[in-house]
Coordinates of N, CA and C in Angstrom, one line a residue:
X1 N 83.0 92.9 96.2 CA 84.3 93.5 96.0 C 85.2 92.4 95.3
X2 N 85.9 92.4 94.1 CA 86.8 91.8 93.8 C 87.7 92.5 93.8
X3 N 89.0 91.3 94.1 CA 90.4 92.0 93.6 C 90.9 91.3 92.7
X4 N 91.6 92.6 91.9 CA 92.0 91.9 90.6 C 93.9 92.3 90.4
X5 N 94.1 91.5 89.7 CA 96.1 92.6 89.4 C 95.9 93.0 88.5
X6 N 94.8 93.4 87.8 CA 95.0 94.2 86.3 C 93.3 94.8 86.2
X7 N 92.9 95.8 86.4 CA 91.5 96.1 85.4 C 91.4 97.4 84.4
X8 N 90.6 97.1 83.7 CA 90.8 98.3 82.5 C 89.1 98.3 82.0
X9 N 88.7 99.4 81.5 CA 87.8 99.4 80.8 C 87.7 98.9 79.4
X10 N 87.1 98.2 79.1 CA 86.7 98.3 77.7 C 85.4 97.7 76.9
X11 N 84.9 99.1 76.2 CA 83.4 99.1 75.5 C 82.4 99.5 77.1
X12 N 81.9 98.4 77.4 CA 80.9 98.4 77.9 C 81.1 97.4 79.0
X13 N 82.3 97.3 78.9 CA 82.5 96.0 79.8 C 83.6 96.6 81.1
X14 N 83.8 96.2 82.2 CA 84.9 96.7 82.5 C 85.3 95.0 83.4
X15 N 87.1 94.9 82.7 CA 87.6 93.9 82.2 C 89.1 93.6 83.2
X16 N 88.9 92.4 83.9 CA 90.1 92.6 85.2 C 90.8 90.7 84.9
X17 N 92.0 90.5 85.5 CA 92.8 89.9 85.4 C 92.9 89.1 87.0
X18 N 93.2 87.9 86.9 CA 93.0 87.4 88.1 C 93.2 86.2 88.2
X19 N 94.5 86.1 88.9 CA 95.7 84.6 88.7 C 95.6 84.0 87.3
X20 N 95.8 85.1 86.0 CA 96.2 84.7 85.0 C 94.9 84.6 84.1
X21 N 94.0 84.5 84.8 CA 92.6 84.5 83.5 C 91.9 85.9 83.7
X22 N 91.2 86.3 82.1 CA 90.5 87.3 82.5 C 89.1 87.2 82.5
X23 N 88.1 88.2 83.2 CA 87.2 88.2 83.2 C 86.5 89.3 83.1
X24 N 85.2 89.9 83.1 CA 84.4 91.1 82.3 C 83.2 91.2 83.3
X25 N 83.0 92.0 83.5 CA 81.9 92.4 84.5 C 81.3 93.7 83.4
X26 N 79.6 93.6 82.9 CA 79.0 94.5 83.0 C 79.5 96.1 83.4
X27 N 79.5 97.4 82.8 CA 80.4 98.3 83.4 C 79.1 99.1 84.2
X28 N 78.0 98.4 83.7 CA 76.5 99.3 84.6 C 76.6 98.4 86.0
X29 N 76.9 97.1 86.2 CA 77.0 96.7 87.2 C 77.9 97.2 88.4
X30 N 78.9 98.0 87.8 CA 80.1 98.8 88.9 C 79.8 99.6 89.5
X31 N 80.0 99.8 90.6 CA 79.8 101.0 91.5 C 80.5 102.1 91.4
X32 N 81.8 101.3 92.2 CA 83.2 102.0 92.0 C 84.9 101.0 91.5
X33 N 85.2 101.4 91.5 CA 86.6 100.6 91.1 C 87.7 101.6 91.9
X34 N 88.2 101.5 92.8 CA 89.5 101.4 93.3 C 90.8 100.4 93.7
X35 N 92.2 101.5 92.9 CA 93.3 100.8 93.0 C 94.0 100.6 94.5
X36 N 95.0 100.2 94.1 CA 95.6 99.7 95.3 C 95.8 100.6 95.9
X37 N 95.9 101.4 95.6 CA 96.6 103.2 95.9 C 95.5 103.4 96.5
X38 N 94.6 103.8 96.6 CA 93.1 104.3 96.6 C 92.4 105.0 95.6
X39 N 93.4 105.6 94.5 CA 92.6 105.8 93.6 C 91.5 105.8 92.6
X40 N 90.6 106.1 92.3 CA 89.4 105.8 91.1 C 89.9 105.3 89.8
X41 N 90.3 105.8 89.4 CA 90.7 106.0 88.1 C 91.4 104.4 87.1
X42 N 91.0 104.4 86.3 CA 91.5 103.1 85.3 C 91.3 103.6 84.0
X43 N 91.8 103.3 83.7 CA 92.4 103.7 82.0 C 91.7 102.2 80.9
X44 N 91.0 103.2 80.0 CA 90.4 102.7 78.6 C 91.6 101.9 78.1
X45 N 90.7 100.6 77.7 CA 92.0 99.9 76.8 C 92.7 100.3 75.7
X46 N 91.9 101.7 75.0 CA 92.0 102.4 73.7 C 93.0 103.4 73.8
X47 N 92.9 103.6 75.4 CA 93.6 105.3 75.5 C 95.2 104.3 75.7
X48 N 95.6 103.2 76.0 CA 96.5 102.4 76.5 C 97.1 102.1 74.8
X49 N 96.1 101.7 74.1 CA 96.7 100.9 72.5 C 97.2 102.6 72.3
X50 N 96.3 103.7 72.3 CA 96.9 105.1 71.4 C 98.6 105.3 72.1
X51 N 99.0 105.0 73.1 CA 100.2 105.3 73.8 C 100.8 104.3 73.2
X52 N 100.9 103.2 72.9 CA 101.2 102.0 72.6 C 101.9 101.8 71.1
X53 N 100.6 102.5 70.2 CA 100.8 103.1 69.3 C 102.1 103.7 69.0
X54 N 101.4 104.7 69.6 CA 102.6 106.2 69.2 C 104.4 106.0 69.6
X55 N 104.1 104.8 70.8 CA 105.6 104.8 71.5 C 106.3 104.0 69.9
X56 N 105.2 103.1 69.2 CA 106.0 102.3 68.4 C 106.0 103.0 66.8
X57 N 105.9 104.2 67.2 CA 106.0 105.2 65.6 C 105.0 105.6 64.8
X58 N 103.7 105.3 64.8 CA 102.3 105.0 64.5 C 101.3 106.0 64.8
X59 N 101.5 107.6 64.9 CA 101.1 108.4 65.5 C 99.3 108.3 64.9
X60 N 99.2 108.0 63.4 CA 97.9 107.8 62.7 C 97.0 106.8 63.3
X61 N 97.5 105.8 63.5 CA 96.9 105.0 64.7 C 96.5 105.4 65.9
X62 N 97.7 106.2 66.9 CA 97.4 106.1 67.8 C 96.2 107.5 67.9
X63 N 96.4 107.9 67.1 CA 95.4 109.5 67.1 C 93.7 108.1 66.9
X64 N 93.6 107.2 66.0 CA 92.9 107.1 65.7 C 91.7 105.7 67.3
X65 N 92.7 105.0 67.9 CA 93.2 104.5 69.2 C 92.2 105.9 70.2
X66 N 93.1 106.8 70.2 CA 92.6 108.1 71.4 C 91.2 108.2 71.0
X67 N 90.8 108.3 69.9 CA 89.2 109.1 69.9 C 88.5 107.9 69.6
X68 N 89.0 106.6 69.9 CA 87.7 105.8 70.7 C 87.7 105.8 71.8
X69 N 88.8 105.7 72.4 CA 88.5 106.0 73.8 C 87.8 107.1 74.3
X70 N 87.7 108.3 73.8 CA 87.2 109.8 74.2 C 85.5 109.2 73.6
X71 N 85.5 108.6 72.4 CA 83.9 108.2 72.0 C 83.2 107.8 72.9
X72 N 83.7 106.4 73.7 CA 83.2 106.2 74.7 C 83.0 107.1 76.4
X73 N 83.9 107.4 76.7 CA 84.3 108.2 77.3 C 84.9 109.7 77.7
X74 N 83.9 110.5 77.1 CA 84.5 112.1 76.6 C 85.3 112.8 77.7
X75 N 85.1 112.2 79.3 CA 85.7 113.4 79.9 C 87.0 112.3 80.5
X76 N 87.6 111.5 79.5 CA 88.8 110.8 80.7 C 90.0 111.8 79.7
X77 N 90.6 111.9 80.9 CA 92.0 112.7 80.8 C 92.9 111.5 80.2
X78 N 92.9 110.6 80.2 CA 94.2 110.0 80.0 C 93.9 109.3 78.7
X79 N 92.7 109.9 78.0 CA 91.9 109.4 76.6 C 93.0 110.8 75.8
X80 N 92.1 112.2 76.7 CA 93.3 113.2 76.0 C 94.2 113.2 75.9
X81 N 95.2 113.4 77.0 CA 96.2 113.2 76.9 C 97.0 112.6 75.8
X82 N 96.3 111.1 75.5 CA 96.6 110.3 74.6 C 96.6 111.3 73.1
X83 N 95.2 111.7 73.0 CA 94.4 112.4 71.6 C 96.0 113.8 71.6
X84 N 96.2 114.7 72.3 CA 96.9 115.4 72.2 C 98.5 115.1 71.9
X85 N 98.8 113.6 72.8 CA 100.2 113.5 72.4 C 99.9 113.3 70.4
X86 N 99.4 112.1 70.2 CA 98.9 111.7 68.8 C 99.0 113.3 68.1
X87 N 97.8 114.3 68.3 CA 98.1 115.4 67.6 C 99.0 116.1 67.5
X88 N 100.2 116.2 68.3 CA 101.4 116.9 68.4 C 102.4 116.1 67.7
X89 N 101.9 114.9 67.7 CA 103.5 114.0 66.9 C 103.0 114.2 65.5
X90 N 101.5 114.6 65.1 CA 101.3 114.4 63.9 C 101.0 116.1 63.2
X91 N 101.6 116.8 64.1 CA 102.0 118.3 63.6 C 100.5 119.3 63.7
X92 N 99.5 118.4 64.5 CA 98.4 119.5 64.4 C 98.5 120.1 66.1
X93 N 99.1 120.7 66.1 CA 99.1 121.8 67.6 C 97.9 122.5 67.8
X94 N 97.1 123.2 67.2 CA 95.7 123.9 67.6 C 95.3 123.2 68.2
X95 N 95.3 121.7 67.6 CA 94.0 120.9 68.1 C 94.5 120.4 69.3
X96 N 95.9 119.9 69.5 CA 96.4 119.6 70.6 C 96.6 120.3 71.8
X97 N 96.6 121.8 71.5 CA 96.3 122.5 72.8 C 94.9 122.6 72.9
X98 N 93.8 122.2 72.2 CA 92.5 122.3 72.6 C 92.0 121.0 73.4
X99 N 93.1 119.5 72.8 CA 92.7 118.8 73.8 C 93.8 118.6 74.9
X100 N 94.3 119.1 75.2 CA 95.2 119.6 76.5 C 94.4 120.1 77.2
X101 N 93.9 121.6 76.8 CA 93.0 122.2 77.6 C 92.1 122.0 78.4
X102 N 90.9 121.0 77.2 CA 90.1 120.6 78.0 C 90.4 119.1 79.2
X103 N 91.5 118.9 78.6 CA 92.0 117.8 79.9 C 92.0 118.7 81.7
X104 N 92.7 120.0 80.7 CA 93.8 120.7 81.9 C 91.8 121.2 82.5
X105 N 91.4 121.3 82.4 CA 89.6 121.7 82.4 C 88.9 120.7 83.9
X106 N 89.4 119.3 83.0 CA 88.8 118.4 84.1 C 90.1 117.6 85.0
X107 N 90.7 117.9 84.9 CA 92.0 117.6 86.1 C 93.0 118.8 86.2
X108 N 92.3 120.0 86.5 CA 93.5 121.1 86.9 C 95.0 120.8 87.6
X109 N 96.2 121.1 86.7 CA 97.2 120.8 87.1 C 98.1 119.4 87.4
X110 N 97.4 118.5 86.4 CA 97.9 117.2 86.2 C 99.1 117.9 85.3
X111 N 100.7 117.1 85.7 CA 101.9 117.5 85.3 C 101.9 116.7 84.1
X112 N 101.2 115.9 83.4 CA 101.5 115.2 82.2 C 100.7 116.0 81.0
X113 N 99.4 116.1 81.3 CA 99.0 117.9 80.2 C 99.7 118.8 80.6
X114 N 100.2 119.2 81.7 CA 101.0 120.6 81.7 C 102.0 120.7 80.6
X115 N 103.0 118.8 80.4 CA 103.8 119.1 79.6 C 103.4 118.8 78.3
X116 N 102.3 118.5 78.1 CA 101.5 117.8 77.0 C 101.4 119.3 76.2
X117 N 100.4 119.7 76.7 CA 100.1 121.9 76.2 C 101.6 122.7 76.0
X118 N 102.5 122.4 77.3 CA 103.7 123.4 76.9 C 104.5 123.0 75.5
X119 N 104.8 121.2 75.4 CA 105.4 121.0 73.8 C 104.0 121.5 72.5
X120 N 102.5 121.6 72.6 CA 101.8 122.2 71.8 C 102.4 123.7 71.6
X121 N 102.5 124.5 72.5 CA 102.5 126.0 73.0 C 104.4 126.2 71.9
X122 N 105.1 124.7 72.0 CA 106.6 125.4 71.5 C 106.9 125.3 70.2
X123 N 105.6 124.5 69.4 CA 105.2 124.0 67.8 C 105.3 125.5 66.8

C-alpha cells in the first residue's frame, strides 16, 4: 500500500506524488487504487489536459486531449465527459450526446453527463 497526495494515470504507468517528488508504478502491477474518500476512481492525465484545455479556450485540443484518454481507456467516464464537453464547445452535438450517452451507459445518473447531454439536447 502506498499513500500518495496526488495519483493519476498515465499511458501505462500509474503515476503518484509524494512529499513533492513523483513516482510511476507499472499500471499491471496495481491491484486497486483508492482515494481518501474510499473511492476507486482516478482520472487519466489526458482526460485532466482535455478540461484544462477547454477551460483555457482550446476546445480543438481539448477534444483532441479527451480521445487519448478514451484510446487508452474506452470506458472512463471522466475521459467522456471530457470528449463531450470538447464536442459541444466545438458545435458537434450528435456526437456529444452519443458520448454522454454512453458515459450516462456506464455510470447511470452521474449529475455532470446529466448536464453534459441536457446542454447537447438544447444545441
Amino acid at each position: 500500500m502506498i499513500e500518495a497526495d496526488e495519483a493519476w494515470f498515465e499511458g501505462t504507468e500509474l503515476r503518484y506524488r509524494q512529499r513533492g517528488a513523483v513516482y510511476a508504478v507499472p499500471r499491471s502491477l496495481v491491484a486497486r487504487v483508492e482515494a481518501a474518500d474510499g473511492s476507486a476512481t482516478l482520472e487519466d492525465s489526458d482526460a485532466r489536459r482535455s478540461r484544462e484545455r477547454l477551460a483555457a479556450g482550446d476546445p480543438a485540443e481539448a477534444l483532441r486531449f479527451a480521445r487519448l484518454a478514451l484510446f487508452r481507456q474506452p470506458t472512463s467516464v471522466t475521459a467522456l465527459q471530457a470528449l463531450a464537453a470538447a464536442q459541444i464547445a466545438l458545435g458537434d452535438v450528435v456526437r456529444a450526446r452519443e458520448s454522454a450517452t454512453t458515459a450516462l451507459g456506464l455510470e447511470p445518473g452521474n449529475a455532470l453527463t446529466l448536464e453534459l447531454l441536457g446542454d447537447a439536447l438544447m444545441e
